[in-house]
Short mmCIF file of N, CA and C in Angstrom, two decimals:
data_model
loop_
_atom_site.label_atom_id
_atom_site.label_comp_id
_atom_site.label_asym_id
_atom_site.label_seq_id
_atom_site.Cartn_x
_atom_site.Cartn_y
_atom_site.Cartn_z
N MET A 1 0.79 -1.19 0.00
CA MET A 1 -0.01 0.01 0.01
C MET A 1 0.87 1.26 0.01
N ASP A 2 1.89 1.30 0.87
CA ASP A 2 2.79 2.46 0.90
C ASP A 2 3.52 2.65 -0.42
N LYS A 3 3.90 1.56 -1.05
CA LYS A 3 4.60 1.67 -2.35
C LYS A 3 3.66 2.26 -3.39
N GLN A 4 2.40 1.88 -3.35
CA GLN A 4 1.44 2.42 -4.34
C GLN A 4 1.23 3.91 -4.07
N ILE A 5 1.17 4.33 -2.86
CA ILE A 5 0.97 5.75 -2.57
C ILE A 5 2.20 6.57 -3.00
N LYS A 6 3.42 5.98 -2.76
CA LYS A 6 4.62 6.67 -3.17
C LYS A 6 4.69 6.83 -4.70
N GLU A 7 4.28 5.77 -5.41
CA GLU A 7 4.23 5.81 -6.90
C GLU A 7 3.23 6.86 -7.38
N MET A 8 2.09 6.93 -6.70
CA MET A 8 1.09 7.92 -7.11
C MET A 8 1.63 9.32 -6.82
N ALA A 9 2.30 9.53 -5.73
CA ALA A 9 2.88 10.84 -5.40
C ALA A 9 3.92 11.24 -6.43
N GLN A 10 4.78 10.28 -6.82
CA GLN A 10 5.82 10.58 -7.81
C GLN A 10 5.18 10.93 -9.17
N THR A 11 4.15 10.17 -9.55
CA THR A 11 3.45 10.45 -10.79
C THR A 11 2.84 11.83 -10.74
N PHE A 12 2.25 12.22 -9.66
CA PHE A 12 1.65 13.51 -9.49
C PHE A 12 2.72 14.63 -9.62
N GLN A 13 3.88 14.44 -9.03
CA GLN A 13 4.97 15.42 -9.10
C GLN A 13 5.46 15.55 -10.50
N LYS A 14 5.61 14.43 -11.23
CA LYS A 14 6.04 14.46 -12.64
C LYS A 14 5.06 15.20 -13.50
N ASN A 15 3.75 14.91 -13.32
CA ASN A 15 2.69 15.58 -14.09
C ASN A 15 2.70 17.07 -13.77
N LYS A 16 2.92 17.44 -12.54
CA LYS A 16 2.96 18.85 -12.11
C LYS A 16 4.09 19.56 -12.81
N LEU A 17 5.26 18.91 -12.88
CA LEU A 17 6.43 19.47 -13.55
C LEU A 17 6.22 19.61 -15.04
N VAL A 18 5.61 18.62 -15.64
CA VAL A 18 5.30 18.71 -17.11
C VAL A 18 4.38 19.85 -17.38
N LEU A 19 3.37 20.09 -16.57
CA LEU A 19 2.45 21.18 -16.74
C LEU A 19 3.19 22.49 -16.53
N ARG A 20 4.07 22.54 -15.59
CA ARG A 20 4.88 23.77 -15.33
C ARG A 20 5.71 24.09 -16.58
N VAL A 21 6.35 23.07 -17.15
CA VAL A 21 7.14 23.29 -18.35
C VAL A 21 6.30 23.85 -19.51
N PHE A 22 5.09 23.32 -19.65
CA PHE A 22 4.20 23.81 -20.68
C PHE A 22 3.91 25.29 -20.48
N PHE A 23 3.60 25.70 -19.22
CA PHE A 23 3.36 27.10 -18.90
C PHE A 23 4.59 27.98 -19.13
N MET A 24 5.74 27.41 -18.77
CA MET A 24 6.99 28.17 -18.97
C MET A 24 7.22 28.47 -20.47
N VAL A 25 7.02 27.50 -21.33
CA VAL A 25 7.18 27.73 -22.75
C VAL A 25 6.19 28.78 -23.18
N PHE A 26 4.94 28.68 -22.76
CA PHE A 26 3.91 29.63 -23.07
C PHE A 26 4.34 31.06 -22.73
N TYR A 27 4.83 31.24 -21.48
CA TYR A 27 5.27 32.54 -21.01
C TYR A 27 6.55 33.04 -21.68
N ILE A 28 7.41 32.13 -22.05
CA ILE A 28 8.62 32.57 -22.77
C ILE A 28 8.27 33.10 -24.17
N VAL A 29 7.30 32.51 -24.81
CA VAL A 29 6.82 33.04 -26.08
C VAL A 29 6.22 34.40 -25.90
N ILE A 30 5.39 34.59 -24.89
CA ILE A 30 4.83 35.89 -24.61
C ILE A 30 5.93 36.93 -24.33
N TYR A 31 6.90 36.51 -23.56
CA TYR A 31 8.06 37.40 -23.24
C TYR A 31 8.78 37.86 -24.53
N SER A 32 8.93 36.92 -25.42
CA SER A 32 9.62 37.24 -26.68
C SER A 32 8.83 38.26 -27.50
N VAL A 33 7.55 38.10 -27.55
CA VAL A 33 6.65 39.02 -28.29
C VAL A 33 6.66 40.38 -27.60
N SER A 34 6.70 40.37 -26.27
CA SER A 34 6.61 41.64 -25.51
C SER A 34 7.81 42.55 -25.77
N LYS A 35 8.95 41.95 -26.13
CA LYS A 35 10.11 42.78 -26.46
C LYS A 35 9.83 43.71 -27.65
N PHE A 36 9.15 43.17 -28.65
CA PHE A 36 8.82 43.97 -29.84
C PHE A 36 7.76 45.04 -29.46
N LEU A 37 6.84 44.66 -28.58
CA LEU A 37 5.85 45.61 -28.14
C LEU A 37 6.47 46.80 -27.36
N ILE A 38 7.49 46.48 -26.57
CA ILE A 38 8.18 47.56 -25.83
C ILE A 38 8.82 48.52 -26.82
N VAL A 39 9.47 48.01 -27.81
CA VAL A 39 10.15 48.88 -28.82
C VAL A 39 9.09 49.75 -29.50
N GLY A 40 7.95 49.16 -29.88
CA GLY A 40 6.88 49.93 -30.51
C GLY A 40 6.32 51.01 -29.59
N LEU A 41 6.11 50.68 -28.32
CA LEU A 41 5.61 51.64 -27.37
C LEU A 41 6.63 52.78 -27.13
N ALA A 42 7.88 52.45 -27.07
CA ALA A 42 8.95 53.48 -26.89
C ALA A 42 8.96 54.42 -28.07
N LEU A 43 8.90 53.89 -29.28
CA LEU A 43 8.94 54.75 -30.48
C LEU A 43 7.67 55.61 -30.56
N PHE A 44 6.53 54.99 -30.27
CA PHE A 44 5.26 55.78 -30.31
C PHE A 44 5.32 56.91 -29.27
N GLN A 45 5.81 56.57 -28.07
CA GLN A 45 5.90 57.60 -27.01
C GLN A 45 6.90 58.69 -27.38
N LEU A 46 7.98 58.35 -28.04
CA LEU A 46 8.98 59.34 -28.50
C LEU A 46 8.35 60.32 -29.51
N VAL A 47 7.61 59.73 -30.48
CA VAL A 47 6.95 60.57 -31.49
C VAL A 47 5.93 61.47 -30.80
N THR A 48 5.16 60.92 -29.89
CA THR A 48 4.16 61.70 -29.19
C THR A 48 4.79 62.86 -28.42
N ILE A 49 5.89 62.62 -27.76
CA ILE A 49 6.55 63.69 -27.02
C ILE A 49 7.14 64.73 -27.95
N LEU A 50 7.71 64.30 -29.09
CA LEU A 50 8.23 65.25 -30.05
C LEU A 50 7.16 66.14 -30.65
N ILE A 51 5.95 65.58 -30.83
CA ILE A 51 4.84 66.36 -31.41
C ILE A 51 4.14 67.22 -30.35
N SER A 52 3.77 66.63 -29.25
CA SER A 52 2.94 67.37 -28.27
C SER A 52 3.70 67.86 -27.01
N GLU A 53 4.96 67.50 -26.94
CA GLU A 53 5.87 67.85 -25.82
C GLU A 53 5.39 67.32 -24.48
N LYS A 54 4.56 66.28 -24.50
CA LYS A 54 4.16 65.60 -23.28
C LYS A 54 3.85 64.11 -23.62
N PRO A 55 4.10 63.23 -22.65
CA PRO A 55 3.86 61.82 -22.94
C PRO A 55 2.36 61.49 -22.98
N ASN A 56 2.05 60.43 -23.69
CA ASN A 56 0.70 59.91 -23.75
C ASN A 56 0.37 59.15 -22.45
N GLU A 57 -0.63 59.57 -21.71
CA GLU A 57 -0.91 58.96 -20.43
C GLU A 57 -1.36 57.50 -20.52
N GLN A 58 -2.14 57.16 -21.55
CA GLN A 58 -2.57 55.79 -21.72
C GLN A 58 -1.37 54.86 -22.03
N VAL A 59 -0.42 55.36 -22.80
CA VAL A 59 0.77 54.55 -23.08
C VAL A 59 1.61 54.41 -21.83
N LEU A 60 1.73 55.46 -21.03
CA LEU A 60 2.44 55.37 -19.76
C LEU A 60 1.88 54.31 -18.83
N LYS A 61 0.51 54.35 -18.73
CA LYS A 61 -0.17 53.41 -17.84
C LYS A 61 -0.01 51.95 -18.35
N PHE A 62 -0.19 51.77 -19.67
CA PHE A 62 -0.06 50.42 -20.24
C PHE A 62 1.38 49.93 -20.12
N SER A 63 2.36 50.77 -20.39
CA SER A 63 3.76 50.36 -20.35
C SER A 63 4.18 50.03 -18.93
N LEU A 64 3.61 50.71 -17.96
CA LEU A 64 3.89 50.40 -16.55
C LEU A 64 3.37 48.96 -16.24
N GLY A 65 2.14 48.69 -16.63
CA GLY A 65 1.52 47.37 -16.44
C GLY A 65 2.31 46.33 -17.16
N LEU A 66 2.79 46.64 -18.38
CA LEU A 66 3.55 45.69 -19.17
C LEU A 66 4.89 45.37 -18.51
N SER A 67 5.54 46.35 -17.96
CA SER A 67 6.83 46.13 -17.28
C SER A 67 6.66 45.26 -16.06
N VAL A 68 5.61 45.47 -15.30
CA VAL A 68 5.33 44.59 -14.15
C VAL A 68 5.00 43.18 -14.61
N TYR A 69 4.22 43.07 -15.69
CA TYR A 69 3.87 41.79 -16.28
C TYR A 69 5.12 40.99 -16.66
N ILE A 70 6.07 41.69 -17.34
CA ILE A 70 7.30 41.04 -17.76
C ILE A 70 8.08 40.53 -16.51
N TYR A 71 8.09 41.39 -15.50
CA TYR A 71 8.73 41.00 -14.26
C TYR A 71 8.10 39.73 -13.68
N GLN A 72 6.78 39.66 -13.69
CA GLN A 72 6.06 38.49 -13.22
C GLN A 72 6.44 37.25 -14.04
N ILE A 73 6.50 37.41 -15.34
CA ILE A 73 6.91 36.28 -16.18
C ILE A 73 8.27 35.76 -15.84
N VAL A 74 9.20 36.70 -15.68
CA VAL A 74 10.60 36.29 -15.32
C VAL A 74 10.61 35.56 -13.98
N GLN A 75 9.82 36.10 -13.02
CA GLN A 75 9.74 35.43 -11.70
C GLN A 75 9.18 34.03 -11.84
N TYR A 76 8.18 33.84 -12.65
CA TYR A 76 7.55 32.53 -12.80
C TYR A 76 8.49 31.55 -13.51
N VAL A 77 9.07 31.93 -14.64
CA VAL A 77 9.86 31.00 -15.39
C VAL A 77 11.19 30.69 -14.71
N SER A 78 11.63 31.51 -13.78
CA SER A 78 12.87 31.26 -13.05
C SER A 78 12.62 30.58 -11.71
N PHE A 79 11.35 30.08 -11.51
CA PHE A 79 10.95 29.39 -10.30
C PHE A 79 11.03 30.24 -9.04
N ASN A 80 11.00 31.54 -9.18
CA ASN A 80 10.97 32.42 -8.00
C ASN A 80 9.55 32.69 -7.55
N SER A 81 8.57 32.23 -8.33
CA SER A 81 7.17 32.45 -7.98
C SER A 81 6.37 31.30 -8.53
N GLU A 82 5.34 30.93 -7.78
CA GLU A 82 4.41 29.89 -8.25
C GLU A 82 3.12 30.52 -8.83
N ILE A 83 3.05 31.80 -8.78
CA ILE A 83 1.84 32.51 -9.26
C ILE A 83 1.97 32.70 -10.78
N LYS A 84 1.01 32.17 -11.52
CA LYS A 84 1.01 32.35 -12.98
C LYS A 84 0.56 33.75 -13.31
N PRO A 85 1.32 34.47 -14.17
CA PRO A 85 0.91 35.78 -14.58
C PRO A 85 -0.34 35.74 -15.47
N PHE A 86 -0.80 36.94 -15.90
CA PHE A 86 -1.93 37.06 -16.83
C PHE A 86 -1.71 36.10 -18.00
N PRO A 87 -2.65 35.39 -18.47
CA PRO A 87 -4.11 35.46 -18.30
C PRO A 87 -4.64 34.61 -17.16
N PHE A 88 -3.78 34.03 -16.36
CA PHE A 88 -4.25 33.16 -15.26
C PHE A 88 -4.35 33.96 -13.97
N SER A 89 -4.04 35.22 -13.98
CA SER A 89 -4.26 36.15 -12.88
C SER A 89 -4.57 37.51 -13.48
N ALA A 90 -4.85 38.46 -12.66
CA ALA A 90 -5.26 39.80 -13.16
C ALA A 90 -4.07 40.50 -13.81
N TRP A 91 -4.40 41.35 -14.80
CA TRP A 91 -3.38 42.17 -15.44
C TRP A 91 -2.85 43.17 -14.42
N PRO A 92 -1.55 43.32 -14.28
CA PRO A 92 -1.00 44.26 -13.30
C PRO A 92 -1.23 45.70 -13.75
N ASN A 93 -1.56 46.53 -12.80
CA ASN A 93 -1.79 47.92 -13.14
C ASN A 93 -1.08 48.89 -12.16
N GLY A 94 -0.02 48.41 -11.63
CA GLY A 94 0.71 49.24 -10.66
C GLY A 94 2.21 49.06 -10.82
N ARG A 95 2.90 49.30 -9.71
CA ARG A 95 4.36 49.10 -9.73
C ARG A 95 4.69 48.02 -8.75
N ILE A 96 5.95 47.57 -8.79
CA ILE A 96 6.39 46.48 -7.95
C ILE A 96 6.85 47.05 -6.62
N ASP A 97 6.50 46.39 -5.57
CA ASP A 97 7.00 46.76 -4.25
C ASP A 97 8.40 46.19 -4.12
N SER A 98 9.41 47.04 -4.14
CA SER A 98 10.81 46.54 -4.10
C SER A 98 11.19 46.06 -2.73
N THR A 99 10.42 46.28 -1.71
CA THR A 99 10.73 45.83 -0.37
C THR A 99 10.27 44.37 -0.10
N ALA A 100 9.46 43.87 -1.02
CA ALA A 100 8.99 42.50 -0.85
C ALA A 100 10.06 41.50 -1.18
N ASP A 101 10.05 40.37 -0.55
CA ASP A 101 11.10 39.39 -0.74
C ASP A 101 10.85 38.46 -1.92
N GLN A 102 10.06 37.41 -1.69
CA GLN A 102 9.93 36.38 -2.74
C GLN A 102 8.84 36.70 -3.78
N ASN A 103 7.64 36.95 -3.35
CA ASN A 103 6.55 37.22 -4.24
C ASN A 103 6.09 38.69 -4.03
N PRO A 104 6.74 39.63 -4.69
CA PRO A 104 6.38 41.04 -4.47
C PRO A 104 4.96 41.31 -4.86
N GLU A 105 4.32 42.15 -4.08
CA GLU A 105 2.98 42.56 -4.35
C GLU A 105 2.99 43.72 -5.33
N VAL A 106 1.97 43.85 -6.07
CA VAL A 106 1.84 44.97 -6.98
C VAL A 106 1.09 46.07 -6.25
N ILE A 107 1.67 47.23 -6.22
CA ILE A 107 1.04 48.37 -5.55
C ILE A 107 0.34 49.23 -6.57
N GLU A 108 -0.86 49.63 -6.22
CA GLU A 108 -1.66 50.47 -7.16
C GLU A 108 -0.92 51.77 -7.37
N LYS A 109 -0.93 52.26 -8.60
CA LYS A 109 -0.32 53.52 -8.90
C LYS A 109 -1.26 54.64 -8.42
N SER A 110 -0.68 55.55 -7.59
CA SER A 110 -1.47 56.67 -7.13
C SER A 110 -1.44 57.78 -8.15
N GLU A 111 -2.58 58.38 -8.39
CA GLU A 111 -2.69 59.43 -9.38
C GLU A 111 -2.93 60.74 -8.77
#
């Protein structure tokens, strides 16, 4: 009976790791795409500032959330966090609390 339970536990751990690898590949693809998005946002914001002499507020807010999202992806794929980023949790809309240790909380941006 103990042997059977140990085998079931080992099988569960292997399945859990296989699922984790699947999610890691998924998030690495998203991370790769996000690099191009960052370049596009930076260029758009540069043109906006050159034309209107002030940054686009919507782009600022989105790029802040995107930077926190990328941080969450890196935390997850490097095994520093067990929390799956968006779309399996809410889209971040704040900044990272730098005083937090393992799983930093996202702090709402005050306006």
